[in-house]
Tab-separated table of N, CA and C in Angstrom:
chain	number	residue	atom	x	y	z
A	1	ARG	N	-11.171	-9.686	12.332
A	1	ARG	CA	-10.420	-10.529	12.024
A	1	ARG	C	-8.663	-9.957	11.510
A	2	LEU	N	-8.934	-8.872	10.926
A	2	LEU	CA	-7.907	-8.072	10.871
A	2	LEU	C	-6.776	-7.851	11.621
A	3	ASP	N	-7.379	-7.479	12.548
A	3	ASP	CA	-6.484	-6.765	14.238
A	3	ASP	C	-5.705	-8.215	14.612
A	4	ARG	N	-6.426	-9.623	14.507
A	4	ARG	CA	-6.020	-11.408	14.910
A	4	ARG	C	-4.262	-11.024	13.570
A	5	LEU	N	-5.290	-10.912	12.493
A	5	LEU	CA	-3.862	-11.342	11.145
A	5	LEU	C	-2.841	-10.106	11.347
A	6	PHE	N	-3.127	-9.015	12.024
A	6	PHE	CA	-2.250	-7.810	12.210
A	6	PHE	C	-1.217	-8.560	13.839
A	7	ALA	N	-1.488	-8.851	14.822
A	7	ALA	CA	-1.221	-9.357	15.195
A	7	ALA	C	-0.110	-10.370	15.108
A	8	GLN	N	-0.411	-11.093	14.391
A	8	GLN	CA	0.366	-12.294	13.653
A	8	GLN	C	1.045	-12.090	12.920
A	9	LEU	N	0.947	-11.190	12.311
A	9	LEU	CA	1.906	-10.720	10.890
A	9	LEU	C	2.903	-10.127	11.977
A	10	LYS	N	2.894	-9.273	12.961
A	10	LYS	CA	3.534	-8.420	13.622
A	10	LYS	C	4.853	-9.649	14.372
A	11	ASN	N	3.682	-10.363	15.059
A	11	ASN	CA	4.721	-11.484	15.915
A	11	ASN	C	5.659	-12.322	15.074
A	12	ALA	N	5.354	-12.768	13.769
A	12	ALA	CA	5.821	-13.812	12.628
A	12	ALA	C	7.073	-13.888	12.961
A	13	GLU	N	8.244	-15.093	13.237
A	13	GLU	CA	8.963	-15.541	13.373
A	13	GLU	C	9.641	-16.033	11.994
A	14	THR	N	8.924	-16.301	11.128
A	14	THR	CA	9.433	-16.534	9.553
A	14	THR	C	9.436	-16.289	8.817
A	15	GLU	N	9.796	-15.702	7.751
A	15	GLU	CA	9.234	-14.896	6.416
A	15	GLU	C	7.857	-15.652	5.695
A	16	ILE	N	7.864	-16.729	5.888
A	16	ILE	CA	6.504	-17.490	5.733
A	16	ILE	C	5.674	-17.471	6.159
A	17	GLU	N	5.674	-17.572	7.854
A	17	GLU	CA	4.596	-17.076	8.742
A	17	GLU	C	3.962	-15.659	8.237
A	18	ALA	N	4.761	-14.602	8.133
A	18	ALA	CA	4.600	-13.582	7.971
A	18	ALA	C	4.172	-13.399	6.081
A	19	ARG	N	4.443	-13.947	4.893
A	19	ARG	CA	3.492	-13.531	4.072
A	19	ARG	C	2.431	-13.943	4.310
A	20	GLN	N	2.594	-15.727	4.614
A	20	GLN	CA	0.721	-15.968	4.867
A	20	GLN	C	-0.329	-14.680	5.163
A	21	ALA	N	0.306	-14.480	6.880
A	21	ALA	CA	-0.742	-13.457	7.326
A	21	ALA	C	-1.058	-12.130	6.466
A	22	ALA	N	0.663	-11.621	5.502
A	22	ALA	CA	0.289	-10.836	4.770
A	22	ALA	C	-0.672	-10.661	3.842
A	23	ASN	N	-0.419	-11.982	3.188
A	23	ASN	CA	-1.662	-12.381	2.171
A	23	ASN	C	-2.776	-12.544	2.594
A	24	GLN	N	-2.995	-12.983	3.384
A	24	GLN	CA	-4.611	-13.163	4.404
A	24	GLN	C	-5.165	-11.597	4.634
A	25	ILE	N	-4.201	-11.093	5.000
A	25	ILE	CA	-4.661	-9.356	5.068
A	25	ILE	C	-4.836	-8.334	4.081
A	26	ASP	N	-4.225	-9.160	2.717
A	26	ASP	CA	-4.252	-8.455	1.613
A	26	ASP	C	-5.836	-8.954	0.791
A	27	ASN	N	-6.366	-10.026	1.095
A	27	ASN	CA	-7.094	-10.936	0.581
A	27	ASN	C	-8.530	-10.002	1.104
A	28	LEU	N	-8.177	-10.064	2.632
A	28	LEU	CA	-9.528	-9.389	3.088
A	28	LEU	C	-9.914	-8.350	2.701
A	29	TRP	N	-8.617	-7.308	2.319
A	29	TRP	CA	-8.496	-6.170	1.887
A	29	TRP	C	-9.286	-5.617	0.163
A	30	ARG	N	-8.871	-6.965	-0.408
A	30	ARG	CA	-9.149	-6.900	-1.768
A	30	ARG	C	-10.905	-7.469	-1.819
A	31	ASN	N	-10.921	-8.347	-0.934
A	31	ASN	CA	-12.924	-9.268	-0.874
A	31	ASN	C	-13.436	-8.013	0.052
A	32	ALA	N	-13.510	-7.053	0.616
A	32	ALA	CA	-13.731	-6.615	1.690
A	32	ALA	C	-15.226	-6.301	1.051
A	33	PHE	N	-15.447	-5.956	-0.076
A	33	PHE	CA	-16.543	-5.021	-0.783
A	33	PHE	C	-17.931	-5.779	-1.625
A	34	GLY	N	-17.744	-7.187	-1.610
A	34	GLY	CA	-17.945	-7.814	-2.473
A	34	GLY	C	-17.047	-8.120	-3.554
A	35	GLU	N	-18.094	-9.172	-4.609
A	35	GLU	CA	-17.923	-9.692	-5.710
A	35	GLU	C	-17.547	-8.959	-6.865
A	36	THR	N	-18.684	-7.483	-7.253
A	36	THR	CA	-18.726	-6.542	-8.328
A	36	THR	C	-17.219	-6.250	-7.782
A	37	ALA	N	-17.120	-5.593	-6.390
A	37	ALA	CA	-16.320	-4.647	-6.386
A	37	ALA	C	-14.808	-5.287	-6.457
A	38	HIS	N	-14.516	-6.468	-6.543
A	38	HIS	CA	-13.481	-7.545	-6.215
A	38	HIS	C	-13.423	-7.791	-8.167
A	39	LEU	N	-14.140	-7.614	-8.983
A	39	LEU	CA	-14.266	-8.044	-10.041
A	39	LEU	C	-13.699	-6.905	-10.854
A	40	LEU	N	-14.102	-5.496	-10.490
A	40	LEU	CA	-13.522	-4.275	-10.789
A	40	LEU	C	-12.138	-3.877	-10.255
A	41	LEU	N	-11.717	-4.018	-9.331
A	41	LEU	CA	-10.282	-4.405	-9.139
A	41	LEU	C	-9.145	-5.095	-9.833
A	42	SER	N	-9.638	-6.250	-10.040
A	42	SER	CA	-9.353	-7.271	-10.738
A	42	SER	C	-8.668	-6.382	-12.902
A	43	ARG	N	-10.094	-6.153	-12.862
A	43	ARG	CA	-9.610	-5.361	-13.928
A	43	ARG	C	-9.228	-4.210	-14.513
A	44	ALA	N	-8.875	-3.366	-13.118
A	44	ALA	CA	-7.764	-2.460	-12.753
A	44	ALA	C	-6.321	-3.138	-12.453
A	45	ASP	N	-6.617	-3.961	-11.799
A	45	ASP	CA	-5.218	-4.639	-11.996
A	45	ASP	C	-4.836	-5.045	-13.223
A	46	ASP	N	-5.647	-5.560	-14.457
A	46	ASP	CA	-5.313	-6.054	-15.421
A	46	ASP	C	-4.483	-4.404	-16.163
A	47	ALA	N	-5.258	-4.248	-16.303
A	47	ALA	CA	-5.296	-2.271	-16.839
A	47	ALA	C	-4.093	-1.937	-17.013
A	48	ILE	N	-3.453	-1.817	-15.413
A	48	ILE	CA	-1.996	-1.237	-14.747
A	48	ILE	C	-0.910	-2.220	-15.391
A	49	ALA	N	-1.052	-3.654	-15.112
A	49	ALA	CA	-0.230	-4.756	-15.952
A	49	ALA	C	-0.126	-4.554	-17.488
A	50	ASP	N	-1.260	-3.871	-17.645
A	50	ASP	CA	-1.013	-3.687	-19.576
A	50	ASP	C	-0.678	-1.798	-19.870
A	51	GLN	N	-0.084	-1.448	-18.997
A	51	GLN	CA	-0.200	-0.394	-18.559
A	51	GLN	C	-1.220	1.078	-19.099
A	52	ASP	N	-1.913	-0.057	-19.674
A	52	ASP	CA	-3.061	1.160	-19.835
A	52	ASP	C	-3.496	1.729	-18.499
A	53	PHE	N	-3.215	2.931	-18.556
A	53	PHE	CA	-3.142	3.911	-17.279
A	53	PHE	C	-4.481	4.829	-17.355
A	54	PRO	N	-5.128	5.068	-18.505
A	54	PRO	CA	-6.548	5.425	-18.745
A	54	PRO	C	-7.528	4.667	-18.089
A	55	LEU	N	-7.525	3.790	-18.848
A	55	LEU	CA	-9.099	2.831	-18.465
A	55	LEU	C	-8.684	2.434	-16.925
A	56	ALA	N	-7.226	1.671	-16.702
A	56	ALA	CA	-6.902	1.658	-14.948
A	56	ALA	C	-8.173	2.909	-13.924
A	57	LEU	N	-7.964	4.325	-14.721
A	57	LEU	CA	-8.548	4.920	-14.065
A	57	LEU	C	-9.954	5.699	-13.902
A	58	ASP	N	-10.560	4.982	-14.741
A	58	ASP	CA	-11.549	4.768	-15.179
A	58	ASP	C	-12.191	3.432	-14.282
A	59	VAL	N	-11.732	2.493	-14.630
A	59	VAL	CA	-12.651	1.852	-13.598
A	59	VAL	C	-12.051	1.952	-12.436
A	60	LEU	N	-11.386	2.574	-11.659
A	60	LEU	CA	-11.213	2.775	-10.349
A	60	LEU	C	-11.971	4.039	-9.957
A	61	ASP	N	-12.025	4.860	-10.789
A	61	ASP	CA	-13.242	6.155	-10.285
A	61	ASP	C	-14.430	5.432	-10.397
A	62	GLN	N	-14.714	3.949	-11.673
A	62	GLN	CA	-16.216	3.805	-10.976
A	62	GLN	C	-16.387	3.403	-10.117
A	63	LEU	N	-15.457	2.365	-9.821
A	63	LEU	CA	-15.185	1.098	-8.029
A	63	LEU	C	-15.252	2.527	-6.993
A	64	ILE	N	-14.573	3.554	-6.932
A	64	ILE	CA	-14.568	4.728	-5.988
A	64	ILE	C	-15.804	5.006	-5.745
A	65	ALA	N	-16.510	5.441	-6.435
A	65	ALA	CA	-18.197	5.774	-6.806
A	65	ALA	C	-18.896	4.854	-5.969
A	66	LEU	N	-19.025	3.570	-6.699
A	66	LEU	CA	-19.612	2.518	-6.158
A	66	LEU	C	-19.295	2.291	-4.662
A	67	GLU	N	-18.206	2.388	-4.231
A	67	GLU	CA	-17.715	1.784	-2.710
A	67	GLU	C	-16.645	3.155	-1.987
A	68	PRO	N	-17.046	3.845	-1.658
A	68	PRO	CA	-16.126	4.825	-1.449
A	68	PRO	C	-15.126	4.812	-0.094
A	69	GLU	N	-15.917	3.489	0.286
A	69	GLU	CA	-15.265	3.347	1.879
A	69	GLU	C	-13.960	1.925	1.804
A	70	PHE	N	-13.987	2.053	0.521
A	70	PHE	CA	-13.392	0.740	-0.258
A	70	PHE	C	-11.671	1.127	-0.306
A	71	ALA	N	-10.450	1.412	1.279
A	71	ALA	CA	-9.468	1.445	0.863
A	71	ALA	C	-8.527	1.293	-0.100
A	72	GLU	N	-9.101	0.544	-0.683
A	72	GLU	CA	-7.906	-0.689	-1.832
A	72	GLU	C	-7.746	-0.179	-3.227
A	73	ALA	N	-9.013	-0.142	-3.157
A	73	ALA	CA	-9.406	0.669	-4.133
A	73	ALA	C	-8.756	2.442	-4.714
A	74	TRP	N	-8.622	3.259	-3.785
A	74	TRP	CA	-8.061	4.710	-3.150
A	74	TRP	C	-6.772	4.233	-3.176
A	75	ASN	N	-6.253	3.029	-2.803
A	75	ASN	CA	-4.674	2.904	-2.554
A	75	ASN	C	-3.983	2.684	-4.401
A	76	ARG	N	-4.630	1.656	-4.783
A	76	ARG	CA	-4.517	1.165	-6.411
A	76	ARG	C	-4.505	2.404	-7.162
A	77	ARG	N	-5.919	3.540	-6.640
A	77	ARG	CA	-5.641	4.737	-8.055
A	77	ARG	C	-4.459	5.155	-7.394
A	78	ALA	N	-3.763	5.329	-6.382
A	78	ALA	CA	-2.698	5.784	-6.240
A	78	ALA	C	-1.488	5.812	-6.262
A	79	THR	N	-2.005	4.200	-6.757
A	79	THR	CA	-0.593	3.521	-7.305
A	79	THR	C	-0.730	4.169	-9.179
A	80	VAL	N	-1.772	4.312	-9.212
A	80	VAL	CA	-1.535	4.405	-10.980
A	80	VAL	C	-1.007	6.031	-11.131
A	81	PHE	N	-1.712	6.612	-10.162
A	81	PHE	CA	-1.481	7.925	-10.223
A	81	PHE	C	0.154	8.459	-10.565
A	82	TYR	N	1.309	7.183	-9.243
A	82	TYR	CA	2.276	7.755	-9.063
A	82	TYR	C	3.024	6.923	-10.335
A	83	LEU	N	2.345	5.726	-10.940
A	83	LEU	CA	2.665	5.692	-12.134
A	83	LEU	C	2.975	6.621	-13.412
A	84	LYS	N	2.046	7.223	-13.517
A	84	LYS	CA	2.091	8.458	-14.401
A	84	LYS	C	3.020	9.952	-13.535
A	85	ASP	N	3.193	9.620	-12.534
A	85	ASP	CA	4.444	10.823	-12.113
A	85	ASP	C	2.736	12.131	-11.987
A	86	ASP	N	1.950	11.618	-11.369
A	86	ASP	CA	1.248	12.510	-10.813
A	86	ASP	C	1.201	12.445	-9.302
A	87	TYR	N	2.118	13.269	-8.919
A	87	TYR	CA	2.096	13.001	-7.000
A	87	TYR	C	1.012	13.625	-6.188
A	88	GLY	N	0.614	14.673	-6.925
A	88	GLY	CA	-0.413	14.731	-6.352
A	88	GLY	C	-1.861	14.816	-5.988
A	89	HIS	N	-2.231	13.646	-7.102
A	89	HIS	CA	-3.341	12.797	-6.787
A	89	HIS	C	-2.917	11.577	-6.490
A	90	SER	N	-1.674	11.267	-6.167
A	90	SER	CA	-1.167	9.869	-5.950
A	90	SER	C	-1.293	10.610	-4.019
A	91	LEU	N	-0.607	11.096	-3.628
A	91	LEU	CA	-0.657	11.597	-2.032
A	91	LEU	C	-2.049	11.928	-1.800
A	92	ALA	N	-2.643	12.619	-2.400
A	92	ALA	CA	-4.206	12.393	-1.992
A	92	ALA	C	-5.290	11.202	-1.908
A	93	ASP	N	-4.845	10.660	-2.346
A	93	ASP	CA	-5.561	8.847	-2.907
A	93	ASP	C	-4.982	8.439	-1.487
A	94	ILE	N	-3.509	8.611	-1.552
A	94	ILE	CA	-3.414	7.647	-0.197
A	94	ILE	C	-3.602	8.331	0.936
A	95	ALA	N	-3.926	9.552	1.370
A	95	ALA	CA	-4.500	9.941	2.402
A	95	ALA	C	-5.401	9.280	2.608
A	96	VAL	N	-6.561	8.951	1.847
A	96	VAL	CA	-8.143	8.784	1.780
A	96	VAL	C	-7.626	7.100	2.494
A	97	ALA	N	-7.096	6.460	1.071
A	97	ALA	CA	-6.483	5.013	1.758
A	97	ALA	C	-6.249	5.192	3.202
A	98	LEU	N	-5.250	5.713	3.848
A	98	LEU	CA	-4.670	5.807	5.235
A	98	LEU	C	-5.941	5.881	5.918
A	99	SER	N	-6.384	6.931	5.846
A	99	SER	CA	-7.817	7.098	6.814
A	99	SER	C	-8.435	6.410	6.760
A	100	LEU	N	-9.089	5.502	5.447
A	100	LEU	CA	-9.802	4.899	5.828
A	100	LEU	C	-9.209	3.064	6.652
A	101	GLU	N	-7.730	3.296	6.359
A	101	GLU	CA	-7.405	2.026	6.932
A	101	GLU	C	-5.619	2.262	6.996
A	102	PRO	N	-5.678	2.777	8.518
A	102	PRO	CA	-4.226	3.614	9.074
A	102	PRO	C	-3.086	2.281	8.836
A	103	ARG	N	-3.588	1.212	8.859
A	103	ARG	CA	-2.281	-0.265	8.555
A	103	ARG	C	-1.845	-0.243	7.810
A	104	HIS	N	-2.562	0.202	6.363
A	104	HIS	CA	-2.362	-0.603	5.280
A	104	HIS	C	-0.888	-0.267	4.983
A	105	PHE	N	0.217	-1.212	4.824
A	105	PHE	CA	1.324	-1.255	4.590
A	105	PHE	C	1.749	-0.746	3.421
A	106	GLY	N	0.652	-0.987	2.232
A	106	GLY	CA	1.273	-0.679	0.946
A	106	GLY	C	0.941	0.780	0.619
A	107	ALA	N	0.270	1.395	1.167
A	107	ALA	CA	-0.135	2.404	0.963
A	107	ALA	C	1.165	3.345	1.709
A	108	LEU	N	1.254	2.689	3.021
A	108	LEU	CA	2.140	3.437	3.600
A	108	LEU	C	3.849	3.475	2.821
A	109	THR	N	4.672	2.729	2.281
A	109	THR	CA	5.269	1.825	1.626
A	109	THR	C	5.462	2.869	0.209
A	110	GLY	N	4.083	2.984	-0.555
A	110	GLY	CA	3.907	4.139	-1.371
A	110	GLY	C	4.236	5.869	-1.220
A	111	LEU	N	3.508	5.855	0.116
A	111	LEU	CA	3.953	7.375	0.358
A	111	LEU	C	5.074	7.753	0.606
A	112	GLY	N	5.771	6.479	1.560
A	112	GLY	CA	7.521	6.925	2.066
A	112	GLY	C	8.313	7.259	0.405
A	113	LEU	N	8.127	6.077	-0.540
A	113	LEU	CA	8.157	6.611	-1.658
A	113	LEU	C	8.227	7.656	-2.132
A	114	MET	N	7.080	7.971	-2.550
A	114	MET	CA	7.007	9.322	-2.787
A	114	MET	C	7.468	10.573	-2.551
A	115	LEU	N	7.270	10.656	-0.808
A	115	LEU	CA	8.428	11.271	-0.252
A	115	LEU	C	9.628	11.678	-1.133
A	116	GLU	N	10.176	10.421	-0.244
A	116	GLU	CA	11.596	10.130	-0.800
A	116	GLU	C	11.517	11.076	-2.069
A	117	ASP	N	11.153	10.674	-3.202
A	117	ASP	CA	10.994	11.649	-4.370
A	117	ASP	C	10.791	12.529	-4.455
A	118	LEU	N	10.545	13.105	-3.755
A	118	LEU	CA	10.218	14.523	-3.440
A	118	LEU	C	10.790	15.774	-2.598
A	119	GLY	N	12.315	15.004	-1.917
A	119	GLY	CA	13.242	15.367	-1.230
A	119	GLY	C	12.592	15.920	0.632
A	120	GLU	N	11.477	14.693	0.510
A	120	GLU	CA	10.965	14.800	2.465
A	120	GLU	C	11.741	13.361	2.800
A	121	ASN	N	12.994	13.670	2.986
A	121	ASN	CA	13.515	12.272	3.529
A	121	ASN	C	12.990	12.068	4.858
A	122	GLU	N	12.450	12.653	5.905
A	122	GLU	CA	12.489	12.849	7.288
A	122	GLU	C	11.554	12.114	7.336
A	123	LYS	N	10.047	12.712	6.536
A	123	LYS	CA	8.670	12.035	6.194
A	123	LYS	C	8.802	10.852	5.526
A	124	ALA	N	9.463	10.787	4.699
A	124	ALA	CA	9.722	9.326	4.067
A	124	ALA	C	9.803	8.280	4.786
A	125	TYR	N	11.102	8.149	5.705
A	125	TYR	CA	11.583	7.582	6.680
A	125	TYR	C	10.539	7.276	7.288
A	126	GLU	N	10.172	8.138	8.209
A	126	GLU	CA	8.585	7.830	9.111
A	126	GLU	C	7.155	6.904	8.195
A	127	ALA	N	7.055	7.294	7.181
A	127	ALA	CA	6.247	6.333	6.487
A	127	ALA	C	6.835	4.852	6.256
A	128	LEU	N	7.956	4.859	5.914
A	128	LEU	CA	8.666	3.461	5.542
A	128	LEU	C	8.471	3.081	6.745
A	129	LYS	N	9.142	3.569	7.781
A	129	LYS	CA	9.663	2.888	9.340
A	129	LYS	C	8.053	2.599	9.528
A	130	ARG	N	7.074	2.872	9.661
A	130	ARG	CA	5.836	2.849	10.061
A	130	ARG	C	5.344	1.464	9.366
A	131	ALA	N	5.937	1.498	7.678
A	131	ALA	CA	4.787	0.409	7.088
A	131	ALA	C	6.076	-1.058	7.841
A	132	LEU	N	7.627	-1.039	8.300
A	132	LEU	CA	7.914	-2.091	8.418
A	132	LEU	C	7.357	-2.702	9.962
A	133	GLU	N	7.124	-1.671	10.850
A	133	GLU	CA	6.446	-1.877	11.836
A	133	GLU	C	5.260	-3.145	11.657
A	134	LEU	N	4.715	-2.719	10.458
A	134	LEU	CA	3.251	-3.580	10.496
A	134	LEU	C	3.090	-4.644	9.587
A	135	ASN	N	4.487	-4.733	9.080
A	135	ASN	CA	4.970	-5.451	8.078
A	135	ASN	C	6.491	-6.129	8.103
A	136	PRO	N	7.098	-6.497	8.895
A	136	PRO	CA	7.920	-6.197	9.513
A	136	PRO	C	9.163	-7.713	8.489
A	137	PHE	N	8.421	-8.360	7.402
A	137	PHE	CA	8.919	-8.681	6.402
A	137	PHE	C	9.351	-8.542	4.990
A	138	GLN	N	9.453	-6.787	4.956
A	138	GLN	CA	9.571	-6.687	3.540
A	138	GLN	C	10.628	-5.951	3.400
A	139	ASP	N	11.751	-6.533	2.754
A	139	ASP	CA	12.788	-6.357	2.310
A	139	ASP	C	12.895	-5.403	1.833
A	140	ASN	N	12.421	-5.108	0.752
A	140	ASN	CA	12.447	-4.084	0.210
A	140	ASN	C	12.623	-2.731	1.014
A	141	VAL	N	11.077	-2.436	1.799
A	141	VAL	CA	11.264	-1.166	2.575
A	141	VAL	C	12.555	-1.532	3.592
A	142	ARG	N	12.695	-2.519	4.420
A	142	ARG	CA	14.022	-2.198	5.186
A	142	ARG	C	15.420	-1.541	4.502
A	143	ALA	N	15.438	-2.533	2.814
A	143	ALA	CA	16.654	-1.514	2.421
A	143	ALA	C	16.343	-0.304	2.053
A	144	GLU	N	15.262	0.358	1.889
A	144	GLU	CA	15.371	1.619	1.170
A	144	GLU	C	14.950	2.627	2.711
A	145	LEU	N	14.817	2.110	3.807
A	145	LEU	CA	14.704	2.358	5.266
A	145	LEU	C	16.371	2.820	5.675
A	146	GLU	N	17.081	1.955	5.448
A	146	GLU	CA	19.169	1.319	5.892
A	146	GLU	C	19.465	2.844	4.758
A	147	ALA	N	18.889	2.886	3.470
A	147	ALA	CA	19.381	3.812	2.650
A	147	ALA	C	19.364	5.305	2.757
A	148	LEU	N	17.708	5.286	3.160
A	148	LEU	CA	17.530	6.460	3.391
A	148	LEU	C	18.720	6.967	4.688
A	149	GLU	N	18.151	6.149	5.598
A	149	GLU	CA	19.370	6.526	7.055
A	149	GLU	C	20.659	6.577	6.680
A	150	ARG	N	21.503	6.430	6.256
A	150	ARG	CA	22.584	6.251	5.711
A	150	ARG	C	22.817	7.562	4.784
A	151	SER	N	21.841	8.049	3.994
A	151	SER	CA	21.928	8.815	2.899
A	151	SER	C	21.548	10.217	3.738
A	152	ALA	N	20.943	10.184	4.303
A	152	ALA	CA	19.800	11.386	4.385
A	152	ALA	C	19.977	11.884	5.929
A	153	LEU	N	19.809	10.578	6.293
A	153	LEU	CA	19.557	10.913	8.255
A	153	LEU	C	20.965	10.591	9.026
A	154	GLY	N	21.450	9.747	8.479
A	154	GLY	CA	23.345	9.793	8.871
A	154	GLY	C	23.327	9.115	10.549
A	155	GLN	N	22.304	7.939	10.487
A	155	GLN	CA	22.245	7.297	11.769
A	155	GLN	C	21.854	5.740	11.447
A	156	PRO	N	22.568	5.007	11.898
A	156	PRO	CA	22.173	3.751	11.856
A	156	PRO	C	20.855	3.450	12.443
A	157	ILE	N	20.353	2.055	12.049
A	157	ILE	CA	18.582	1.733	12.504
A	157	ILE	C	19.290	1.663	14.213
């Protein structure tokens, strides 16, 4: 089912079609490991929204221990580390998330933004380009890619 949804996303002709496919992909990722995992992920999301990063990390640590193949849990923990400016741990978790789901456009976007922050502009460009290839209607990613191209790479898309 994911392959079909990724094909729909890549071939979407309108932003509405792309958002529908992307939302269905996200729902599959979020719900892939059952109700308990979904509940823990939701609890972590609430803690992140409240900027309670210690609680979010605790919940995500438990979720990853329970379901180590859950790419979205690794991606979400990478996000928390990123928000805490802990790029080392964030990059490590993104690597795991991408090894579990190489098409995770959110993880690729996060990777690109971190690499850009670290001055690795060519690697950042490649990560963002891959995220945009997977989900072509991400205006924020397109804008970041264009900015990187102008400032760092000096070439148009």
